[in-house]
Short mmCIF file of C-alpha atoms and ligand atoms in Angstrom, two decimals:
data_model
loop_
_atom_site.label_atom_id
_atom_site.label_comp_id
_atom_site.label_asym_id
_atom_site.label_seq_id
_atom_site.Cartn_x
_atom_site.Cartn_y
_atom_site.Cartn_z
CA MET C 24 85.49 196.18 -78.39
CA THR C 25 88.16 194.61 -76.26
CA PHE C 26 90.20 196.38 -73.64
CA LEU C 27 93.83 195.51 -73.71
CA MET C 28 94.96 196.34 -70.21
CA SER C 29 98.68 196.94 -70.11
CA ARG C 30 100.64 195.04 -67.52
CA ARG C 31 101.40 198.33 -65.75
CA SER C 32 97.77 199.42 -65.52
CA PHE C 33 96.73 195.92 -64.39
CA ILE C 34 99.22 196.06 -61.52
CA SER C 35 98.22 199.58 -60.54
CA ALA C 36 94.52 198.60 -60.63
CA ALA C 37 95.24 195.53 -58.51
CA ALA C 38 97.29 197.58 -56.09
CA ALA C 39 94.54 200.15 -55.86
CA SER C 40 91.94 197.51 -55.04
CA VAL C 41 94.21 195.97 -52.38
CA LEU C 42 94.82 199.39 -50.84
CA ALA C 43 91.10 200.11 -50.93
CA SER C 44 90.27 196.85 -49.20
CA VAL C 45 93.00 197.44 -46.60
CA ALA C 46 91.69 200.95 -46.09
CA ARG C 47 88.18 199.55 -45.69
CA ALA C 48 89.52 197.01 -43.22
CA GLU C 49 91.35 199.73 -41.31
CA VAL C 50 88.24 201.89 -41.33
CA ALA C 51 86.21 198.92 -40.13
CA GLU C 52 88.68 198.37 -37.27
CA THR C 53 89.15 202.02 -36.24
CA PRO C 54 88.99 202.04 -32.41
CA LEU C 55 85.90 203.46 -30.75
CA ARG C 56 87.82 206.28 -29.06
CA VAL C 57 89.07 207.51 -32.46
CA ARG C 58 85.53 207.51 -33.83
CA ALA C 59 84.24 209.28 -30.71
CA ASP C 60 87.06 211.86 -30.82
CA LYS C 61 86.13 212.77 -34.41
CA ARG C 62 82.58 213.61 -33.23
CA ASP C 63 83.79 215.36 -30.07
CA LEU C 64 82.08 212.60 -28.08
CA LEU C 65 83.30 210.46 -25.21
CA PHE C 66 83.49 206.69 -25.39
CA GLY C 67 84.84 204.58 -22.58
CA CYS C 68 84.15 202.03 -19.90
CA ALA C 69 84.14 201.21 -16.21
CA VAL C 70 87.24 199.56 -14.79
CA GLN C 71 88.11 198.02 -11.43
CA GLN C 72 91.45 198.36 -9.71
CA ASP C 73 92.21 194.62 -9.78
CA GLN C 74 91.86 194.66 -13.58
CA LEU C 75 94.88 196.96 -13.90
CA HIS C 76 97.12 193.90 -13.63
CA ASP C 77 95.47 192.28 -16.66
CA LEU C 78 97.71 193.95 -19.25
CA PRO C 79 96.06 192.60 -22.44
CA PHE C 80 92.70 193.75 -21.08
CA MET C 81 93.98 197.18 -20.11
CA GLN C 82 95.61 197.53 -23.54
CA ALA C 83 92.16 196.97 -25.06
CA VAL C 84 90.70 199.52 -22.63
CA ALA C 85 93.33 202.09 -23.67
CA ARG C 86 92.78 201.34 -27.37
CA GLU C 87 89.02 201.85 -27.23
CA SER C 88 88.45 204.48 -24.52
CA ASN C 89 88.94 208.23 -24.18
CA ILE C 90 87.25 208.25 -20.75
CA LEU C 91 87.18 205.88 -17.78
CA VAL C 92 84.94 205.56 -14.73
CA HIS C 93 85.77 203.69 -11.52
CA GLU C 94 83.38 200.76 -11.22
CA THR C 95 83.81 200.57 -7.43
CA ALA C 96 86.91 202.43 -6.18
CA LEU C 97 85.16 205.76 -5.49
CA LYS C 98 82.13 204.35 -3.71
CA TRP C 99 81.80 204.95 0.04
CA ASP C 100 82.70 201.37 1.04
CA ASP C 101 85.96 201.58 -0.91
CA VAL C 102 87.03 205.19 -0.54
CA HIS C 103 85.75 206.06 2.96
CA PRO C 104 85.73 202.82 4.95
CA GLU C 105 85.97 204.49 8.36
CA PRO C 106 84.85 207.90 9.62
CA ASP C 107 88.35 209.37 9.71
CA ARG C 108 90.00 207.24 6.99
CA TYR C 109 89.92 207.83 3.25
CA HIS C 110 91.47 205.29 0.88
CA PHE C 111 92.40 206.72 -2.54
CA PHE C 112 95.12 204.23 -3.53
CA ASP C 113 92.96 202.11 -5.84
CA ALA C 114 91.15 205.06 -7.37
CA ASP C 115 94.45 206.91 -7.87
CA ALA C 116 95.89 203.91 -9.74
CA ILE C 117 93.03 204.10 -12.24
CA ALA C 118 93.40 207.89 -12.45
CA VAL C 119 97.13 207.56 -13.24
CA PHE C 120 96.41 204.93 -15.91
CA ALA C 121 93.90 207.28 -17.52
CA SER C 122 96.02 210.42 -17.37
CA GLN C 123 99.04 208.64 -18.87
CA ARG C 124 96.89 207.74 -21.90
CA ASN C 125 95.17 211.07 -22.39
CA MET C 126 91.86 209.71 -21.12
CA LYS C 127 89.29 211.71 -19.18
CA LEU C 128 87.83 210.47 -15.91
CA ARG C 129 84.39 210.49 -14.40
CA GLY C 130 83.65 209.86 -10.73
CA HIS C 131 81.06 207.36 -9.52
CA THR C 132 79.42 207.99 -7.05
CA LEU C 133 79.21 210.53 -4.21
CA CYS C 134 75.79 209.68 -2.79
CA TRP C 135 74.05 206.31 -3.23
CA TYR C 136 71.66 204.32 -1.07
CA ALA C 137 73.89 201.24 -1.47
CA VAL C 138 77.36 200.11 -0.28
CA ASN C 139 77.65 202.65 2.51
CA PRO C 140 79.90 201.37 5.33
CA PRO C 141 77.94 200.62 8.56
CA TRP C 142 79.48 203.63 10.34
CA VAL C 143 77.59 206.02 8.05
CA GLU C 144 74.13 204.83 9.05
CA ALA C 145 75.21 204.67 12.70
CA LYS C 146 76.41 208.28 12.67
CA LEU C 147 73.28 209.47 10.86
CA ALA C 148 71.20 207.71 13.51
CA GLU C 149 73.15 209.52 16.26
CA LYS C 150 72.65 212.89 14.59
CA ALA C 151 71.46 213.65 11.07
CA ASP C 152 74.29 216.05 10.42
CA GLU C 153 74.57 217.20 6.77
CA ARG C 154 78.31 217.43 7.22
CA ILE C 155 78.52 213.63 7.16
CA LEU C 156 77.57 213.90 3.48
CA THR C 157 79.11 217.26 2.61
CA ASP C 158 82.49 216.52 4.25
CA HIS C 159 82.71 213.32 2.16
CA ILE C 160 81.88 215.16 -1.03
CA GLU C 161 84.34 217.97 -0.32
CA ARG C 162 87.15 215.52 0.56
CA VAL C 163 86.67 213.09 -2.33
CA MET C 164 86.00 215.72 -5.01
CA GLY C 165 88.78 217.89 -3.59
CA HIS C 166 91.23 215.02 -4.06
CA TYR C 167 90.51 215.03 -7.80
CA ARG C 168 89.70 218.71 -8.24
CA GLY C 169 90.34 219.79 -11.85
CA ARG C 170 90.90 216.20 -13.00
CA MET C 171 87.33 214.93 -13.26
CA HIS C 172 85.23 215.46 -16.39
CA SER C 173 82.10 214.74 -14.36
CA TRP C 174 80.68 213.15 -11.23
CA ASP C 175 77.62 211.05 -10.54
CA VAL C 176 76.70 213.23 -7.57
CA VAL C 177 73.53 211.30 -6.68
CA ASN C 178 72.90 207.76 -7.91
CA GLU C 179 69.56 205.89 -8.04
CA ALA C 180 67.43 208.14 -5.81
CA LEU C 181 64.26 206.99 -7.61
CA GLU C 182 62.07 204.00 -6.83
CA PRO C 183 58.39 204.63 -7.77
CA LYS C 184 57.52 201.10 -6.56
CA GLU C 185 58.02 202.29 -2.98
CA GLY C 186 55.10 204.67 -3.24
CA HIS C 187 56.78 207.99 -2.48
CA PRO C 188 54.56 210.77 -3.94
CA GLU C 189 57.46 211.92 -6.15
CA GLY C 190 58.66 208.40 -6.93
CA LEU C 191 61.75 208.75 -4.74
CA ARG C 192 63.47 205.86 -3.01
CA LYS C 193 62.27 205.67 0.62
CA ASP C 194 64.68 202.91 1.58
CA SER C 195 67.75 205.15 1.54
CA ILE C 196 69.78 206.23 4.53
CA TRP C 197 70.06 209.68 2.99
CA GLN C 198 66.32 210.04 2.35
CA LYS C 199 65.58 208.84 5.87
CA ALA C 200 68.07 211.27 7.41
CA PHE C 201 67.38 214.43 5.42
CA GLY C 202 64.28 213.83 3.33
CA THR C 203 64.43 214.83 -0.34
CA ARG C 204 66.73 217.75 0.58
CA TYR C 205 69.72 215.41 0.57
CA ILE C 206 69.78 215.61 -3.22
CA GLU C 207 70.07 219.42 -3.21
CA ILE C 208 72.59 219.29 -0.35
CA ALA C 209 74.79 216.93 -2.38
CA PHE C 210 74.68 218.97 -5.61
CA HIS C 211 75.43 222.30 -3.88
CA ALA C 212 78.37 220.73 -2.01
CA ALA C 213 79.63 219.20 -5.25
CA ARG C 214 79.53 222.48 -7.20
CA GLN C 215 81.53 224.15 -4.44
CA ALA C 216 84.02 221.27 -4.25
CA ASP C 217 84.89 221.30 -7.98
CA PRO C 218 83.29 224.07 -10.05
CA ASN C 219 84.78 222.65 -13.24
CA ALA C 220 83.28 219.18 -13.06
CA LEU C 221 79.94 218.43 -14.73
CA LEU C 222 77.43 217.31 -12.11
CA PHE C 223 75.19 214.34 -12.99
CA TYR C 224 72.12 212.71 -11.59
CA ASN C 225 72.45 209.00 -12.56
CA ASP C 226 69.79 206.28 -12.68
CA TYR C 227 68.65 203.02 -14.34
CA PHE C 228 65.59 201.47 -16.06
CA LEU C 229 64.82 204.61 -18.07
CA GLU C 230 65.24 203.17 -21.57
CA MET C 231 62.64 200.59 -22.50
CA ASP C 232 58.96 200.35 -23.43
CA SER C 233 57.39 199.22 -20.15
CA ALA C 234 55.18 200.60 -17.38
CA GLU C 235 58.09 200.41 -14.91
CA HIS C 236 60.49 202.32 -17.13
CA SER C 237 57.78 204.83 -18.00
CA ALA C 238 57.14 205.54 -14.31
CA ARG C 239 60.86 205.96 -13.70
CA ARG C 240 61.24 208.33 -16.64
CA ALA C 241 58.37 210.44 -15.32
CA ALA C 242 59.85 210.51 -11.81
CA LEU C 243 63.28 211.47 -13.16
CA LEU C 244 61.89 214.31 -15.26
CA ARG C 245 59.86 215.54 -12.28
CA LEU C 246 62.96 215.43 -10.05
CA CYS C 247 65.14 217.23 -12.59
CA GLU C 248 62.47 219.87 -13.26
CA THR C 249 62.27 220.54 -9.51
CA LEU C 250 66.04 220.77 -9.16
CA ARG C 251 66.28 223.15 -12.12
CA ARG C 252 63.43 225.30 -10.76
CA LYS C 253 65.26 225.56 -7.41
CA ASN C 254 68.52 226.49 -9.18
CA VAL C 255 70.21 223.35 -7.91
CA PRO C 256 73.53 223.03 -9.83
CA ILE C 257 72.79 219.93 -11.95
CA ASP C 258 74.32 219.77 -15.44
CA ALA C 259 73.38 216.38 -16.86
CA VAL C 260 71.54 213.09 -16.54
CA GLY C 261 73.34 209.76 -16.50
CA ILE C 262 71.22 207.11 -18.24
CA GLN C 263 72.75 203.87 -17.02
CA SER C 264 71.27 201.73 -19.87
CA HIS C 265 71.59 198.24 -18.41
CA LEU C 266 69.35 196.75 -21.12
CA GLN C 267 67.73 193.31 -21.05
CA ALA C 268 67.44 192.06 -24.61
CA TYR C 269 64.96 189.24 -23.97
CA ARG C 270 62.94 190.57 -21.05
CA GLN C 271 62.09 194.06 -22.28
CA THR C 272 61.25 195.72 -25.58
CA TYR C 273 62.89 198.83 -26.95
CA ASN C 274 60.98 201.52 -28.80
CA GLU C 275 63.05 204.19 -30.54
CA LYS C 276 60.27 206.79 -30.43
CA ILE C 277 59.74 206.41 -26.69
CA PHE C 278 63.44 206.69 -25.89
CA ALA C 279 63.93 209.61 -28.30
CA ALA C 280 61.03 211.47 -26.67
CA PHE C 281 62.60 210.96 -23.23
CA LEU C 282 65.93 212.36 -24.44
CA SER C 283 64.09 215.33 -25.91
CA ASP C 284 62.41 215.96 -22.55
CA ILE C 285 65.83 215.96 -20.84
CA ARG C 286 67.10 218.47 -23.39
CA SER C 287 64.02 220.65 -22.79
CA LEU C 288 65.15 220.97 -19.18
CA GLY C 289 68.44 222.41 -20.40
CA LEU C 290 70.35 219.31 -19.37
CA LYS C 291 72.94 217.25 -21.19
CA TYR C 292 72.98 213.46 -20.96
CA MET C 293 75.33 210.51 -21.19
CA ILE C 294 74.87 206.76 -21.53
CA THR C 295 76.82 205.90 -18.39
CA GLU C 296 76.74 202.11 -17.82
CA TYR C 297 75.78 200.41 -21.10
CA ASP C 298 75.54 196.65 -21.27
CA VAL C 299 72.91 194.15 -22.41
CA ALA C 300 71.81 191.16 -20.32
CA ASP C 301 71.39 188.19 -22.70
CA ILE C 302 69.70 185.88 -20.18
CA ASP C 303 66.65 184.05 -21.65
CA GLY C 304 68.18 184.46 -25.11
CA PRO C 305 68.78 181.63 -27.63
CA ALA C 306 71.40 179.00 -26.80
CA ASP C 307 73.14 179.77 -30.10
CA ILE C 308 75.84 182.31 -29.17
CA ASN C 309 76.17 183.71 -32.70
CA LYS C 310 72.44 184.35 -32.81
CA ARG C 311 72.51 186.01 -29.39
CA ASP C 312 75.50 188.18 -30.33
CA ALA C 313 73.75 189.26 -33.54
CA GLU C 314 70.53 190.14 -31.72
CA LEU C 315 72.34 192.10 -29.01
CA ALA C 316 74.24 193.97 -31.73
CA SER C 317 71.01 194.83 -33.52
CA LEU C 318 69.48 196.21 -30.33
CA THR C 319 72.70 198.11 -29.60
CA ARG C 320 72.69 199.77 -33.02
CA ARG C 321 69.03 200.79 -32.67
CA PHE C 322 69.72 202.16 -29.18
CA MET C 323 72.94 204.02 -30.01
CA ASP C 324 71.51 205.58 -33.19
CA VAL C 325 68.93 207.35 -31.00
CA ALA C 326 71.23 208.06 -28.05
CA LEU C 327 73.96 209.63 -30.19
CA ASP C 328 71.61 211.64 -32.38
CA SER C 329 71.74 214.84 -30.34
CA SER C 330 74.15 217.63 -29.48
CA SER C 331 73.05 217.12 -25.86
CA CYS C 332 74.67 213.69 -25.80
CA LEU C 333 78.12 213.78 -24.16
CA GLY C 334 78.93 210.18 -25.01
CA VAL C 335 78.73 206.53 -23.99
CA LEU C 336 80.44 204.41 -21.37
CA THR C 337 79.95 200.67 -21.15
CA TRP C 338 79.93 198.99 -17.75
CA GLY C 339 83.09 197.03 -18.35
CA LEU C 340 84.55 196.39 -21.83
CA SER C 341 84.89 192.60 -22.02
CA ASP C 342 82.68 189.70 -20.94
CA ARG C 343 85.75 188.69 -18.95
CA TYR C 344 84.69 191.25 -16.35
CA SER C 345 81.00 191.99 -16.11
CA TRP C 346 78.71 192.41 -13.13
CA LEU C 347 76.09 190.59 -15.21
CA SER C 348 77.96 187.36 -14.44
CA ASP C 349 78.55 188.25 -10.78
CA PRO C 350 76.83 185.69 -8.50
CA ILE C 351 75.64 188.41 -6.14
CA TRP C 352 75.12 191.66 -8.06
CA GLY C 353 74.25 189.89 -11.29
CA SER C 354 72.03 187.23 -9.70
CA ASP C 355 69.01 188.37 -11.74
CA TYR C 356 70.92 188.15 -15.02
CA ARG C 357 73.55 185.41 -14.84
CA TRP C 358 73.15 182.13 -16.72
CA PRO C 359 72.22 179.21 -14.42
CA ASP C 360 74.79 177.02 -16.20
CA GLY C 361 77.50 179.53 -15.25
CA GLN C 362 78.30 180.61 -18.81
CA LEU C 363 79.39 184.23 -19.04
CA SER C 364 76.91 186.87 -20.06
CA ARG C 365 77.81 188.33 -23.48
CA GLY C 366 76.64 191.85 -22.69
CA LEU C 367 79.77 193.85 -23.58
CA PRO C 368 81.60 194.83 -26.82
CA LEU C 369 84.52 192.39 -26.42
CA ASP C 370 84.26 188.70 -25.65
CA TRP C 371 86.20 186.85 -22.93
CA ASN C 372 89.24 186.66 -25.23
CA LEU C 373 89.06 190.41 -25.93
CA LYS C 374 87.82 189.74 -29.49
CA ARG C 375 85.49 192.38 -30.90
CA LYS C 376 81.94 191.06 -31.04
CA PRO C 377 79.07 192.20 -33.31
CA MET C 378 78.13 194.62 -30.50
CA TRP C 379 81.50 196.39 -30.94
CA TYR C 380 80.79 196.85 -34.68
CA ALA C 381 77.29 198.12 -33.89
CA ILE C 382 78.73 200.81 -31.60
CA ALA C 383 81.44 201.58 -34.17
CA ARG C 384 78.86 202.11 -36.93
CA ALA C 385 76.68 204.23 -34.66
CA LEU C 386 79.68 206.41 -33.79
CA GLY C 387 80.52 206.71 -37.48
CA SER C 388 82.75 204.79 -39.84
CA TYR C 389 86.06 206.56 -40.33
O1 G3I G 425 87.28 193.56 -4.61
C1 G3I G 425 86.63 192.75 -3.60
C2 G3I G 425 87.36 191.44 -3.43
O2 G3I G 425 88.67 191.70 -2.92
C3 G3I G 425 86.57 190.55 -2.47
O3 G3I G 425 87.21 189.27 -2.38
C4 G3I G 425 85.16 190.36 -3.02
C5 G3I G 425 84.30 189.48 -2.14
O4 G3I G 425 83.97 190.21 -0.96
O5 G3I G 425 84.51 191.67 -3.11
C6 G3I G 425 85.20 192.48 -4.05
O6 G3I G 425 84.56 193.73 -4.12
C7 G3I G 425 83.31 193.66 -4.81
C8 G3I G 425 83.39 194.61 -6.01
O7 G3I G 425 82.12 194.66 -6.70
C9 G3I G 425 84.46 194.17 -7.00
O8 G3I G 425 84.06 192.95 -7.60
C10 G3I G 425 82.22 194.16 -3.85
O9 G3I G 425 82.08 193.23 -2.81
C11 G3I G 425 80.90 194.28 -4.62
O10 G3I G 425 79.94 194.91 -3.78
C12 G3I G 425 81.09 195.17 -5.85
O11 G3I G 425 79.88 195.15 -6.59
C13 G3I G 425 79.72 196.27 -7.49
C14 G3I G 425 78.39 196.94 -7.17
O12 G3I G 425 78.10 198.00 -8.10
C15 G3I G 425 78.44 197.56 -5.78
O13 G3I G 425 79.44 198.52 -5.72
C16 G3I G 425 79.70 195.76 -8.93
O14 G3I G 425 81.00 195.25 -9.26
C17 G3I G 425 79.35 196.90 -9.86
O15 G3I G 425 79.25 196.45 -11.21
C18 G3I G 425 78.01 197.53 -9.46
O16 G3I G 425 77.80 198.63 -10.30
C19 G3I G 425 76.51 199.26 -10.19
C20 G3I G 425 76.71 200.76 -10.30
O17 G3I G 425 77.58 201.22 -9.28
C21 G3I G 425 75.37 201.49 -10.26
N1 G3I G 425 74.47 201.00 -11.31
C22 G3I G 425 74.27 199.53 -11.27
C23 G3I G 425 75.60 198.81 -11.37
C24 G3I G 425 75.42 197.30 -11.42
O18 G3I G 425 74.84 196.85 -10.22
#
């Protein structure tokens, strides 16, 4: 039996297949923020003030993100350089960019052991006055009151290697000045400063199958259980997720169990600083990109598989700007030959890499 396809039906069939392939292509290229919006999730990235002038880059940021976080502009050394001087200009510029494009904002970070201007430690040494910390929190959060989705109130307070009985970081000006109480002091001040912002505890090396990460997960859960028991106003855990594709191994079951333990404490969570160091990976870039994408898909499938997950932010969006290639902060991860790390969803030329497609598929193909 032969089918005589009329000219008209041939054209309509051809048109239909073209439309279908275009639709598939459009679905395949749907920006990450659109996919996140459809699941009531957040997807975004960290940006620095000097990147605002890179228009093609910022267009990509606006296309892909429904939330931004300041990579450096709201840290003490940037925002509070002297005791009686606050500097919001850079952070405000990022806030304006976000608000003009219907993007949420998250603040990073109100209390960290690192990048505190010298005057802070000097004042604490004179007199360990809690108001040094609480005045900063009130002033900085007050400046953005009602505009911040969330804040990393305390960042990286854990360091089991230092031998503290609860796995806390001893080498911290805040721990030295106030003991462990500084964490509670910070969260109570933060709740008072902006009751509408979600308050996070944020930390790193919580994701992989290793003794170090296991110890950090245990210390984090112990800390959060203590804070919850003392009715400290903590809402969520920030899991930084700076993965190392070729120096650590990832086990879905271990990470899923950790997320379940966070949920059991009545806390939400967010992937707050996602990127993947590709150091020690194969020289072949396509192979490296494919392997980082595979790890990303396996990681995001677990991370996004819970109503307690608020979303994902990557720490930068393009390899053009990544701390992983920074000679100082990225010294453990950068390539000795100076080539850029390929740890983010877009390459140097802002082209979507396999990692972008892995995140897109994990968020859902629309
Ligand atoms: O903008 C100045 C520039 O004007 C100056 O010429 C240059 C040299 O002094 O410094 C530039 O500022 C640097 C800034 O990054 C912007 O590049 C600061 O010195 C440098 O300390 C800062 O490093 C940041 C670091 O945190 C400390 O704030 C990294 O970019 C940032 O990626 C890193 O982010 C941390 C998170 O906050 C916490 N989790 C780990 C993550 C990676 O280390």
